[in-house]
Short mmCIF file of C-alpha atoms and ligand atoms in Angstrom, two decimals:
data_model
loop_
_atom_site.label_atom_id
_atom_site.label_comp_id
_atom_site.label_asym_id
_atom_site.label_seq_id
_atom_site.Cartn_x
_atom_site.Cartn_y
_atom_site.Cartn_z
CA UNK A 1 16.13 -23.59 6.80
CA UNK A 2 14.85 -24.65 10.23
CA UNK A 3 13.18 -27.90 9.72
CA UNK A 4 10.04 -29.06 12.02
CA UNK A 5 11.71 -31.82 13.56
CA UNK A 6 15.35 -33.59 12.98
CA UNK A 7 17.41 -36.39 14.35
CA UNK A 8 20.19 -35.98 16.97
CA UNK A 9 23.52 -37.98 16.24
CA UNK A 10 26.49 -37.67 18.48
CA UNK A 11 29.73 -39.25 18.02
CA UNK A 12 28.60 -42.29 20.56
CA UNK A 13 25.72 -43.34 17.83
CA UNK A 14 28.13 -42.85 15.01
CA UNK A 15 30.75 -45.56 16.76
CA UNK A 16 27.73 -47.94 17.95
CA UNK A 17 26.97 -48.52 14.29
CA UNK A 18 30.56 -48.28 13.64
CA UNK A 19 30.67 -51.16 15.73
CA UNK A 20 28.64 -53.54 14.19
CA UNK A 21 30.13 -53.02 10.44
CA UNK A 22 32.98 -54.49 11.80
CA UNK A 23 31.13 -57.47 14.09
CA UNK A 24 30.14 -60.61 12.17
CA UNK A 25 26.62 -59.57 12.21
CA UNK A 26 25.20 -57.30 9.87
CA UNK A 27 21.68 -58.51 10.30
CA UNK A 28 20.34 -61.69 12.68
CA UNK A 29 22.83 -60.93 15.05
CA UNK A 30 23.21 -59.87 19.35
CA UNK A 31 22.37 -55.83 18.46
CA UNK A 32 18.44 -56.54 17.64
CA UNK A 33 17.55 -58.21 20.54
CA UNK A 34 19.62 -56.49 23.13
CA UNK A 35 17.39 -53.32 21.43
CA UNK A 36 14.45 -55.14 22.10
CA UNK A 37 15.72 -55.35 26.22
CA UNK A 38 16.31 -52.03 25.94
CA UNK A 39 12.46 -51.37 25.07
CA UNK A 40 11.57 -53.47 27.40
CA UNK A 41 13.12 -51.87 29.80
CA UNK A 42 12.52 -48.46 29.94
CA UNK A 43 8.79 -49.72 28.85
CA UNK A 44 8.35 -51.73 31.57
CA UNK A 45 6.74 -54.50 29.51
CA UNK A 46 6.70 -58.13 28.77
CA UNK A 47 8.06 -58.34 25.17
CA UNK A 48 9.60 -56.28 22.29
CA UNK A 49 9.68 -56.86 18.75
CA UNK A 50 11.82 -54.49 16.68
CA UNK A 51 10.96 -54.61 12.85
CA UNK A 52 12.16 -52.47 9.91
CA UNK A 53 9.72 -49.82 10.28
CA UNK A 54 5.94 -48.58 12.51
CA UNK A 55 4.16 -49.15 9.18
CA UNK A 56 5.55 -52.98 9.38
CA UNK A 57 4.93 -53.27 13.26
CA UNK A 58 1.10 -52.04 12.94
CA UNK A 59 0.92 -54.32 9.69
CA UNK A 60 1.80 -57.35 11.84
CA UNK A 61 0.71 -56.54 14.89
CA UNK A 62 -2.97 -56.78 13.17
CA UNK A 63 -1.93 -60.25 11.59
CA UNK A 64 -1.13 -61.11 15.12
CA UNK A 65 -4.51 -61.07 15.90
CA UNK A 66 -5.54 -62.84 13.16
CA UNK A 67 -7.15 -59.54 11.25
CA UNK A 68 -8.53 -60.39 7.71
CA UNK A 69 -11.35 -59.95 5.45
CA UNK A 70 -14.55 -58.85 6.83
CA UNK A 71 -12.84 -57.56 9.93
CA UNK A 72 -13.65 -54.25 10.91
CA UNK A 73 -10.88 -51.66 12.44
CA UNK A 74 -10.95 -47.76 13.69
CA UNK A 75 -8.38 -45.24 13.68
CA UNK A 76 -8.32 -41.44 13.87
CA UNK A 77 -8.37 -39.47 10.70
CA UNK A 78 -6.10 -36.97 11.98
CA UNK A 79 -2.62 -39.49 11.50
CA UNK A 80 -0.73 -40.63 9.12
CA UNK A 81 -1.87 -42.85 6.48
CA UNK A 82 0.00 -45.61 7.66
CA UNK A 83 -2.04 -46.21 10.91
CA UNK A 84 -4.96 -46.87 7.95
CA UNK A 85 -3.09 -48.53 5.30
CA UNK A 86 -2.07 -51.40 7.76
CA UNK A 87 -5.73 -52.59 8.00
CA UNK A 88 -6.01 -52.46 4.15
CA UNK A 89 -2.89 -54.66 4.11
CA UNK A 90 -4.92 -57.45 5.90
CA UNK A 91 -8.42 -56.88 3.84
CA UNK A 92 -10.26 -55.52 7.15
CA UNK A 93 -12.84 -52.61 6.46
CA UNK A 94 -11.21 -49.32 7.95
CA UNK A 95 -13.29 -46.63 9.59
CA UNK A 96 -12.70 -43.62 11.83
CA UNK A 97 -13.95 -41.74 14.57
CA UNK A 98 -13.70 -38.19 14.85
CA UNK A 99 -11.26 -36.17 17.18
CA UNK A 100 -11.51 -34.00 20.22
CA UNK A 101 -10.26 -30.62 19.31
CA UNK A 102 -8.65 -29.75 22.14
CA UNK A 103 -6.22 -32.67 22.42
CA UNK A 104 -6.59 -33.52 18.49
CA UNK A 105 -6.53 -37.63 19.61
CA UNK A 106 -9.46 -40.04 19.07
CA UNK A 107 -12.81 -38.07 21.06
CA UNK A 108 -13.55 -41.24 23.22
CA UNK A 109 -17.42 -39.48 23.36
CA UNK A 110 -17.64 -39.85 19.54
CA UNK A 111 -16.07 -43.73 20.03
CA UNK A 112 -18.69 -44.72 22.33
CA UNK A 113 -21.63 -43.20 20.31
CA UNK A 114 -19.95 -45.22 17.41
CA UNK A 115 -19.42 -48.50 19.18
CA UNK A 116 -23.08 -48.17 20.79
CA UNK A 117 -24.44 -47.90 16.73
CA UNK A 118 -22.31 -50.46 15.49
CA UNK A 119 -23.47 -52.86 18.11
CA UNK A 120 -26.98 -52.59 17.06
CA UNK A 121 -26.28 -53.20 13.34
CA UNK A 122 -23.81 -56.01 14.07
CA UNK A 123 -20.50 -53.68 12.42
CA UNK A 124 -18.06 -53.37 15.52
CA UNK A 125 -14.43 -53.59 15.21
CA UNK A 126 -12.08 -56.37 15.97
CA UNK A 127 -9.60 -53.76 16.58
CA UNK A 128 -9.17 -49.83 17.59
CA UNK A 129 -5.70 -47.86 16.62
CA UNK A 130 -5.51 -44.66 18.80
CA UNK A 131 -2.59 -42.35 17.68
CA UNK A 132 -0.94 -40.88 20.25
CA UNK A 133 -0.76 -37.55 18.34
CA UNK A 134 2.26 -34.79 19.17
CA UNK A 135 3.16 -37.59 21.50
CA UNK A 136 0.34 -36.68 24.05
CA UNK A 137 -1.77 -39.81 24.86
CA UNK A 138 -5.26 -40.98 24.15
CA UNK A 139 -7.48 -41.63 27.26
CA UNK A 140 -6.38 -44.91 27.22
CA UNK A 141 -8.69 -45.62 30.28
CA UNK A 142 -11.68 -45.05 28.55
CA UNK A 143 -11.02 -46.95 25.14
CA UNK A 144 -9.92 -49.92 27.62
CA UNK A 145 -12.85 -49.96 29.69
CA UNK A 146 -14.92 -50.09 26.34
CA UNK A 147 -12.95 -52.08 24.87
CA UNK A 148 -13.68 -55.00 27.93
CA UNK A 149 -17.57 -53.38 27.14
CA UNK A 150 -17.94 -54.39 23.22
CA UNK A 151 -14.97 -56.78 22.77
CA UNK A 152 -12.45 -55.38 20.33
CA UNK A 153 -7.96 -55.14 20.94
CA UNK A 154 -6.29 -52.22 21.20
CA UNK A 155 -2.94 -50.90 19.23
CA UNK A 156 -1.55 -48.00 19.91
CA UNK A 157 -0.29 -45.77 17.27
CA UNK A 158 2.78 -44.91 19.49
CA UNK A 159 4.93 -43.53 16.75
CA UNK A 160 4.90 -40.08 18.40
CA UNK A 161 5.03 -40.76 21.52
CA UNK A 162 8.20 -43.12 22.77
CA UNK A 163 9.17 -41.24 26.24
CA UNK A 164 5.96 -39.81 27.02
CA UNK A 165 3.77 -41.43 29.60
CA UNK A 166 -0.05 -41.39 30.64
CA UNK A 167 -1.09 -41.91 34.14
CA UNK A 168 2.28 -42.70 35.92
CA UNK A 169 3.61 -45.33 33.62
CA UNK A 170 5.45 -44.80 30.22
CA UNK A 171 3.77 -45.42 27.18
CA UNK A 172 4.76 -48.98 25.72
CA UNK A 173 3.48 -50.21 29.11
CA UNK A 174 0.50 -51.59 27.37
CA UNK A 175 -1.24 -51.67 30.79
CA UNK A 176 -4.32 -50.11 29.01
CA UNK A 177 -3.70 -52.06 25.49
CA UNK A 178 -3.11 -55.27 23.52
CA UNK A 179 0.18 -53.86 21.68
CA UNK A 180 1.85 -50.71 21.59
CA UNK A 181 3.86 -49.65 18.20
CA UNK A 182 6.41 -47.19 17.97
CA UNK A 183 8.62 -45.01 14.88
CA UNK A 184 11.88 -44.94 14.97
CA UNK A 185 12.06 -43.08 11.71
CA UNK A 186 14.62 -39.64 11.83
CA UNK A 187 11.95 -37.54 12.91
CA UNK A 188 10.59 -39.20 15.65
CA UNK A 189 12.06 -39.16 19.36
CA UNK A 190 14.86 -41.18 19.15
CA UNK A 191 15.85 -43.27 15.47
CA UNK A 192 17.33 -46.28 13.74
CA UNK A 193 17.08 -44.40 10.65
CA UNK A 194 14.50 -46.62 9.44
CA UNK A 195 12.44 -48.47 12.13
CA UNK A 196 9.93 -49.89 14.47
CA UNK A 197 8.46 -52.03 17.06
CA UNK A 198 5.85 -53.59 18.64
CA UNK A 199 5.49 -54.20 22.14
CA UNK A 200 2.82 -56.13 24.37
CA UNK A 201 2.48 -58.06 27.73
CA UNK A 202 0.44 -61.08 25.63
CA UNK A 203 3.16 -63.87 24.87
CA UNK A 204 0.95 -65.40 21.84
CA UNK A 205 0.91 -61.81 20.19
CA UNK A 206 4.80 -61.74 20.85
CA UNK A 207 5.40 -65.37 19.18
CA UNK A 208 3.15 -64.16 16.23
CA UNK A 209 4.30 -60.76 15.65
CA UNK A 210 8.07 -62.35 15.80
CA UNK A 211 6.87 -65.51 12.99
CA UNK A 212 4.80 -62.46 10.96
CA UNK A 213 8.15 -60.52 11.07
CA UNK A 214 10.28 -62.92 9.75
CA UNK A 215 8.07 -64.78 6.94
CA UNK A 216 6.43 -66.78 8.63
CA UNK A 217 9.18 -69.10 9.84
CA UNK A 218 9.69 -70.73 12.89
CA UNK A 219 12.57 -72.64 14.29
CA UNK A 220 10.44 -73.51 17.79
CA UNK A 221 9.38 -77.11 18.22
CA UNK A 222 6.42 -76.35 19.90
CA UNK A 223 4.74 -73.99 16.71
CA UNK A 224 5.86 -76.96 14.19
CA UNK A 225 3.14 -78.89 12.65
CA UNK A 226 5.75 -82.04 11.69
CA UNK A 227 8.38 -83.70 12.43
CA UNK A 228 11.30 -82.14 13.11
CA UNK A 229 13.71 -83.98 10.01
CA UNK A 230 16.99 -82.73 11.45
CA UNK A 231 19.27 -79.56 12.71
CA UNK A 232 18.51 -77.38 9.48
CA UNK A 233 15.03 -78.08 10.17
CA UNK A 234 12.36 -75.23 9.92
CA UNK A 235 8.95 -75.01 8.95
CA UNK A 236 6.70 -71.86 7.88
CA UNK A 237 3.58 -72.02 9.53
CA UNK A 238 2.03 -68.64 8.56
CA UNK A 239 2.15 -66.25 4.98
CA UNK A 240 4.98 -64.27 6.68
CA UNK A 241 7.52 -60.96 5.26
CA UNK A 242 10.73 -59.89 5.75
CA UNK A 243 10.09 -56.97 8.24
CA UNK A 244 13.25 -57.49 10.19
CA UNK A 245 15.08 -54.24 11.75
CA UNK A 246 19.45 -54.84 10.80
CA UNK A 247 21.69 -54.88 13.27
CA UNK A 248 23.55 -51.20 11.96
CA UNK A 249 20.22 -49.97 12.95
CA UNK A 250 19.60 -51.49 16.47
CA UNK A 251 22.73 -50.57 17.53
CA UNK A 252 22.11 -46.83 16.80
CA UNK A 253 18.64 -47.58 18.76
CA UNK A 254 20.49 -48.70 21.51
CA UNK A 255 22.84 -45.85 21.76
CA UNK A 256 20.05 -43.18 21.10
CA UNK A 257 17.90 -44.94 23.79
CA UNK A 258 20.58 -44.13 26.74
CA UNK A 259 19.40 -40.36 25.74
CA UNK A 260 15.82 -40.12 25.53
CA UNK A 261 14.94 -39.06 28.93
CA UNK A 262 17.25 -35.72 27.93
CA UNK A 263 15.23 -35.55 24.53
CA UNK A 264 12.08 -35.47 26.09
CA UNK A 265 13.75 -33.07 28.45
CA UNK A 266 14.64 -30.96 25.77
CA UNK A 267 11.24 -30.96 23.74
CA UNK A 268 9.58 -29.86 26.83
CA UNK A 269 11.78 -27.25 27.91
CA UNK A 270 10.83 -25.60 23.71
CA UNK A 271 7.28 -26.82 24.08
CA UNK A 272 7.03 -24.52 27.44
CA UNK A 273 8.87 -21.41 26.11
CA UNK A 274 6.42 -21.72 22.83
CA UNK A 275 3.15 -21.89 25.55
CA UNK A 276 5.04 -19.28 27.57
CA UNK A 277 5.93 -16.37 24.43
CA UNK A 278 3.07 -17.14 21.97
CA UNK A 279 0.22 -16.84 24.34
CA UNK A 280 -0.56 -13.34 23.37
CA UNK A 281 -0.77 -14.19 19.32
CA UNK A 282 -4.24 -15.15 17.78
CA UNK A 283 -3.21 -18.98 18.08
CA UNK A 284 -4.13 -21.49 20.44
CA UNK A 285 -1.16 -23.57 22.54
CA UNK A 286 -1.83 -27.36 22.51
CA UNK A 287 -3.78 -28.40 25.29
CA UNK A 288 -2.35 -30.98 28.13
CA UNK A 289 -4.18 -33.49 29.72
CA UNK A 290 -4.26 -33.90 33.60
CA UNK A 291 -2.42 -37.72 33.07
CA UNK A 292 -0.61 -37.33 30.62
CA UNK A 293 3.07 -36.28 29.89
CA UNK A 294 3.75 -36.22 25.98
CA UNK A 295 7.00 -37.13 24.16
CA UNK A 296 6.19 -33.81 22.33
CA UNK A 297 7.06 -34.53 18.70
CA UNK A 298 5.21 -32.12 17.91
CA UNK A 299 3.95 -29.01 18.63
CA UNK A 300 0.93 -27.79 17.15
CA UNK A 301 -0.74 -24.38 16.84
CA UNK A 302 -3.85 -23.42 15.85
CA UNK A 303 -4.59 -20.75 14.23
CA UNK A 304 -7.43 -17.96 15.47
CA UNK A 305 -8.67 -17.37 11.48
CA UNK A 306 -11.13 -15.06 12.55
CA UNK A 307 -8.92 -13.07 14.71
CA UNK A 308 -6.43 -12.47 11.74
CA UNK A 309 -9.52 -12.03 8.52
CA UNK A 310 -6.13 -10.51 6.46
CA UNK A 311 -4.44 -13.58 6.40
CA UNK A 312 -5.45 -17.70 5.41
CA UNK A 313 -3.62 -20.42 7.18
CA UNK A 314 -1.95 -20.69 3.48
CA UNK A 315 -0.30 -17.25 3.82
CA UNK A 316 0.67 -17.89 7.12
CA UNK A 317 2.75 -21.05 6.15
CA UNK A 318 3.98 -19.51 3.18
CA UNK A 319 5.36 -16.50 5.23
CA UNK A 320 6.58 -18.68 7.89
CA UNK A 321 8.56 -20.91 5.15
CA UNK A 322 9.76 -17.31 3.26
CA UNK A 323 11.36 -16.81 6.83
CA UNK A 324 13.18 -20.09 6.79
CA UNK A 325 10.77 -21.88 9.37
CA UNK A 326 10.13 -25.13 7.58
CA UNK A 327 6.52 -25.63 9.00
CA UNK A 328 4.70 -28.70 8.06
CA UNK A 329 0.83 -29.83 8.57
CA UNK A 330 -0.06 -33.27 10.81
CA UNK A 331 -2.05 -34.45 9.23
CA UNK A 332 -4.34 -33.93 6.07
CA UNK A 333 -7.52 -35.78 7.39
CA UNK A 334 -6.63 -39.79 5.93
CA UNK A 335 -10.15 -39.89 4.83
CA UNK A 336 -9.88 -37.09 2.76
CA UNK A 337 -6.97 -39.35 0.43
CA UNK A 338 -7.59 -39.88 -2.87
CA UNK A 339 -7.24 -43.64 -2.21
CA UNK A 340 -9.76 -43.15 0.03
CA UNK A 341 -12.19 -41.23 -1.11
CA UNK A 342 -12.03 -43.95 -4.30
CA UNK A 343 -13.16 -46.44 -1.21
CA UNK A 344 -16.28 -44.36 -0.45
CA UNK A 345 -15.12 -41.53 1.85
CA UNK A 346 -15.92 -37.65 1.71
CA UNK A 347 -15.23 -34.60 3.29
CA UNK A 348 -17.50 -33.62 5.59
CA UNK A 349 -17.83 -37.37 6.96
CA UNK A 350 -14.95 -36.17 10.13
CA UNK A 351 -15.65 -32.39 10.46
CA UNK A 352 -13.32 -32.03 13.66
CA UNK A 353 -10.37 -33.58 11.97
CA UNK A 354 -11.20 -31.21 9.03
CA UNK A 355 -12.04 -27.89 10.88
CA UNK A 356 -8.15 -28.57 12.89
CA UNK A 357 -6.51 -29.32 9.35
CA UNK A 358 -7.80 -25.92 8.48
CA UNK A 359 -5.87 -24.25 11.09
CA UNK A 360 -3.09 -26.48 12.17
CA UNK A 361 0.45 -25.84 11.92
CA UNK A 362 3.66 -28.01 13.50
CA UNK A 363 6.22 -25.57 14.81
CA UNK A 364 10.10 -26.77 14.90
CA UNK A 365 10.65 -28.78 17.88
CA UNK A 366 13.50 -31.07 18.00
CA UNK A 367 16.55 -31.52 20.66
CA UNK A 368 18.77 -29.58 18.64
CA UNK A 369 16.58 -26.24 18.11
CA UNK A 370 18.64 -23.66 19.45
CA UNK A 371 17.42 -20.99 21.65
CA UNK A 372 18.47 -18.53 18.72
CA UNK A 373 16.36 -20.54 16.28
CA UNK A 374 13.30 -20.19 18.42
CA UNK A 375 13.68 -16.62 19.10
CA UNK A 376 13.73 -16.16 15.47
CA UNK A 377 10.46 -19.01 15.04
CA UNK A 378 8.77 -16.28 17.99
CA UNK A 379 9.32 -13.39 16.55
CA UNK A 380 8.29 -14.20 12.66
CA UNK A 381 4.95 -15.18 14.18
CA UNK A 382 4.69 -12.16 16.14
CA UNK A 383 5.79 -10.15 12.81
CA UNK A 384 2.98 -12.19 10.80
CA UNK A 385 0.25 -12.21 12.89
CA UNK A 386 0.38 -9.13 14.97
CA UNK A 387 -1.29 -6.27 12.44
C1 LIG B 9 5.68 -41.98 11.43
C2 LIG B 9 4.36 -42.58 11.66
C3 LIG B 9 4.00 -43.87 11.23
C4 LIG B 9 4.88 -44.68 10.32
O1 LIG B 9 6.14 -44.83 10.82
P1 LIG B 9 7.28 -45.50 9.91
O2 LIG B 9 8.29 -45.93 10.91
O3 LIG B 9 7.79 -44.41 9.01
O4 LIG B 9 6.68 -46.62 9.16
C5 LIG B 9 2.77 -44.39 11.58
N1 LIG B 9 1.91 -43.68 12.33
C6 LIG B 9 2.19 -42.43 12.74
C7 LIG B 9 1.21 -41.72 13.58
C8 LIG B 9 3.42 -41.84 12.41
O5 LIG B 9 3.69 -40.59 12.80
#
């Protein structure tokens, strides 16, 4: 089976963690924060705060700014449900806005006609989550300049898109944002197994998101409310978790990070024979925009359904998967959850996000596709869809 995306491990990773099992630190030791330099680094930003996962990082990067009850926040329907669940997590009201079709991200025309509504009945958002989806960015200019317009922070749903960058500078540059987040689960760009971070230029958000990660707890004289009664001394000052990443798993982020240029590399090199051999098929390529250079984690097709009336996007999967191409489907429309249609939401309330889940499927892309693997990936399409 070809799956849709899959980690790449060389020996170098496998000694890095190697490494550590033998160090004195398993967890709270050097390996975490010399990850977060390395972030920082190839970022270009102010501060880095690895945690155990993206789902923890979004969680506390919204208790960072003080998100709770009655607060309001947006996302795109077309992501994961974790982008969602995070502002659940705090008790904020979650909404979406639609997507643009052609780059399947956040439609910034559908955001503004959103914000200008819920500034008339009082309802706008303390905070806006664009995802980053395939790893091509949002137009991060626009949602800034409205979000200086009607007041709310920005988080980006990075999880795709470590690598990629949007008008000259990489993404986790937060020049255009409050915090950035970013996966470092297997499937993403580069891993720590399990993992995440958060990154921003704001040093309160960084103190916060580092006391939220690590329950609450400081050790910093200057965020104590008392006295300080000796050296063991600590105080929590906040309802913190235990989000922390382990050292095992920085140290494979580490190694993994002095390759992601050549991931990227790689991803791009598929994405363009894809755009290059499939153009011909009733499908459409993903669309690039002008400033934007995408990590590519994934690489999405659409299907022309009325170009092929004797076949369903359901047959097409399940031929695709008979062939040994394990397809898979970013995302089912979040709105269109169980869990959240129990909160009030239907279908039909986010038609684009619906209309591209009816004809979306991610194609294997991963550094370790071989050129053999995607001939075979070309040719069952052209088999399937050519009649
Ligand atoms: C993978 C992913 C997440 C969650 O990442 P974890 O590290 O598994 O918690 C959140 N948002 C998006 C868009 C993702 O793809």
């Amino acid at each position: 089976m070809i799956p849709y995306g899959q980690q790449d491990i060389q020996e170098d990773d496998i000694k890095a963690v190697i490494d550590v099992l033998r160090s004195d630190y398993l967890t709270q030791g050097p390996a975490v924060p010399k990850f977060e330099d390395c972030l920082k680094q190839y970022c270009d930003v102010e501060h880095a705060v690895a945690v155990n996962s993206a789902t923890s990082a979004l969680h506390v990067a919204l208790l960072s700014m003080n998100v709770g009850q009655g607060d309001i926040v947006w996302t795109s329907p077309n992501t994961f449900v974790a982008s969602s669940n995070a502002a659940l997590y705090c008790g904020a009201l979650i909404d979406f806005v639609d997507i643009n079709p052609r780059t399947f991200n956040m439609c910034t025309d559908a955001l503004a006609r959103k914000l200008e509504n819920a500034a008339i009945t009082n309802q706008l958002p303390k905070v806006i989550i664009p995802v980053h989806l395939t790893g091509q960015p949002c137009d991060m200019k626009i949602i800034h300049e409205l979000s200086q317009k009607y007041k709310f922070y920005v988080i980006e749903d990075a999880s795709h898109a470590i690598g990629g960058s949007y008008s000259g500078k990489k993404i986790g540059n937060c020049a255009y944002s409050d915090i950035t987040v970013f996966s470092f689960h297997p499937v993403k760009i580069v891993t720590t197994a399990e993992g995440g971070a958060a990154l921003t230029n704001n040093h309160e958000f960084a103190m916060r998101l580092k006391l939220f990660r690590s329950h609450g707890i400081t050790r910093d004289p200057k965020l104590m409310r008392q006295q300080i009664e000796g050296p063991w001394y600590y105080e929590q000052v906040e309802l913190g978790y235990n989000y922390r990443m382990t050292d095992l798993q920085a140290a494979l982020g580490i190694s993994q990070m002095s390759r992601i240029d050549t991931f990227v590399r790689k991803r791009h090199i598929i994405a363009q024979r894809y755009n290059r051999e499939l153009d011909k098929l009733p499908l459409t390529c993903p669309y690039q925009a002008l400033e934007s250079y995408s990590a590519y984690h994934l690489y999405v097709i659409l299907l022309q359904l009325n170009e092929i009336k004797f076949l369903s996007h359901k047959k097409v999967f399940a031929l695709l998967r008979e062939k040994g191409i394990m397809v898979n489907l970013h995302y089912i429309p979040v709105h269109t959850q169980p869990y959240y249609q129990s909160m009030g939401f239907r279908w039909g309330d986010f038609p684009k996000a619906e209309s591209y889940y009816s004809e979306a499927i991610s194609l294997p892309i991963y550094p370790k596709l071989t050129n053999k693997e995607q001939t075979h990936i070309i040719k069952a399409l052209n088999e399937i869809l050519k009649k």
